């Protein structure tokens, strides 16, 4: 009960519950994208080596460009960084899906996945900045960061299960399409949150 009360206190700050929820939806990308890219690329090429290269290209690009998007959010505003990143990522996911649908040379999927990873929106950085700016009590901030850590762990359970369900029920390519859609909806929901607007101003 004490833990629930602490979570309730942390989430009671204006606009924070929405930011936490939207950030969780954004984080679903992390749990879904690697498996989705792997399955789609393997289905398109018939090679797990090529599929691993596609998934690895996304991860490498994400690692190198995350600091850049964080800096853009600091200098140009969180809402600007989120908008540019999610639009670019959706574009590159669309390109990836179009290449798969056109049955092009599988090697072309690697740079498309790399570009999609490079455009990963800085949702976690933005939500953390909101917590620091909006929540004055240190105990509540610690509780929020702990809750976000718990939710982040959960996406690595829920994400693969969701991708598996998509692959069972729909064509394999839909795994990437749905992943892109989840990220797009989550990022725009986070971007529109009043707390994010206040921090930007």
Short mmCIF file of N, CA and C in Angstrom, two decimals, residues 3-4 7 11 20 23-25 27-28 128 131 141-159:
data_model
loop_
_atom_site.label_atom_id
_atom_site.label_comp_id
_atom_site.label_asym_id
_atom_site.label_seq_id
_atom_site.Cartn_x
_atom_site.Cartn_y
_atom_site.Cartn_z
N UNK A 3 3.78 1.61 -1.30
CA UNK A 3 4.35 1.81 -2.64
C UNK A 3 3.31 2.43 -3.57
N UNK A 4 2.07 1.94 -3.49
CA UNK A 4 1.00 2.48 -4.32
C UNK A 4 0.75 3.95 -3.97
N UNK A 7 3.45 6.01 -5.61
CA UNK A 7 3.18 6.18 -7.03
C UNK A 7 2.05 7.19 -7.25
N UNK A 11 2.36 10.67 -9.36
CA UNK A 11 1.54 10.86 -10.56
C UNK A 11 0.50 11.95 -10.41
N UNK A 20 3.82 10.09 -18.38
CA UNK A 20 4.26 8.72 -18.08
C UNK A 20 3.61 7.73 -19.04
N UNK A 23 4.94 8.26 -22.61
CA UNK A 23 6.32 7.79 -22.70
C UNK A 23 6.37 6.27 -22.74
N UNK A 24 5.45 5.61 -22.03
CA UNK A 24 5.40 4.14 -22.07
C UNK A 24 5.05 3.66 -23.47
N UNK A 25 4.08 4.31 -24.11
CA UNK A 25 3.73 3.94 -25.48
C UNK A 25 4.93 4.14 -26.40
N UNK A 27 8.05 3.99 -25.55
CA UNK A 27 9.05 2.97 -25.23
C UNK A 27 8.72 1.60 -25.83
N UNK A 28 7.47 1.38 -26.20
CA UNK A 28 7.11 0.11 -26.84
C UNK A 28 7.93 -0.12 -28.10
N UNK A 128 12.06 12.52 -19.11
CA UNK A 128 12.90 12.72 -17.92
C UNK A 128 13.10 14.21 -17.62
N UNK A 131 10.01 15.50 -15.89
CA UNK A 131 9.94 15.15 -14.48
C UNK A 131 10.82 16.07 -13.65
N UNK A 141 10.25 12.59 -7.63
CA UNK A 141 11.05 12.38 -8.85
C UNK A 141 11.69 11.00 -8.84
N UNK A 142 12.24 10.60 -7.71
CA UNK A 142 12.84 9.27 -7.62
C UNK A 142 11.81 8.18 -7.89
N UNK A 143 10.60 8.38 -7.36
CA UNK A 143 9.53 7.41 -7.59
C UNK A 143 9.18 7.33 -9.07
N UNK A 144 9.12 8.48 -9.73
CA UNK A 144 8.81 8.49 -11.16
C UNK A 144 9.89 7.78 -11.97
N UNK A 145 11.15 8.03 -11.63
CA UNK A 145 12.23 7.37 -12.36
C UNK A 145 12.19 5.86 -12.11
N UNK A 146 11.85 5.46 -10.89
CA UNK A 146 11.72 4.03 -10.61
C UNK A 146 10.57 3.42 -11.39
N UNK A 147 9.44 4.14 -11.46
CA UNK A 147 8.29 3.66 -12.23
C UNK A 147 8.64 3.55 -13.70
N UNK A 148 9.34 4.53 -14.23
CA UNK A 148 9.74 4.50 -15.64
C UNK A 148 10.69 3.34 -15.91
N UNK A 149 11.57 3.05 -14.95
CA UNK A 149 12.45 1.90 -15.10
C UNK A 149 11.67 0.60 -15.16
N UNK A 150 10.65 0.51 -14.31
CA UNK A 150 9.79 -0.68 -14.32
C UNK A 150 9.05 -0.81 -15.64
N UNK A 151 8.51 0.29 -16.13
CA UNK A 151 7.79 0.26 -17.40
C UNK A 151 8.72 -0.07 -18.57
N UNK A 152 9.95 0.44 -18.50
CA UNK A 152 10.92 0.13 -19.55
C UNK A 152 11.22 -1.35 -19.59
N UNK A 153 11.36 -1.98 -18.41
CA UNK A 153 11.59 -3.42 -18.38
C UNK A 153 10.39 -4.16 -18.96
N UNK A 154 9.20 -3.66 -18.68
CA UNK A 154 7.99 -4.37 -19.12
C UNK A 154 7.84 -4.37 -20.64
N UNK A 155 8.36 -3.32 -21.31
CA UNK A 155 8.19 -3.29 -22.76
C UNK A 155 8.99 -4.39 -23.44
N UNK A 156 10.04 -4.87 -22.79
CA UNK A 156 10.83 -5.95 -23.39
C UNK A 156 10.17 -7.31 -23.20
N UNK A 157 9.07 -7.33 -22.43
CA UNK A 157 8.22 -8.51 -22.34
C UNK A 157 7.01 -8.34 -23.25
N UNK A 158 6.37 -7.18 -23.16
CA UNK A 158 5.15 -6.93 -23.94
C UNK A 158 5.44 -6.77 -25.43
N UNK A 159 6.54 -6.08 -25.76
CA UNK A 159 6.85 -5.80 -27.16
C UNK A 159 6.99 -7.05 -28.01
#
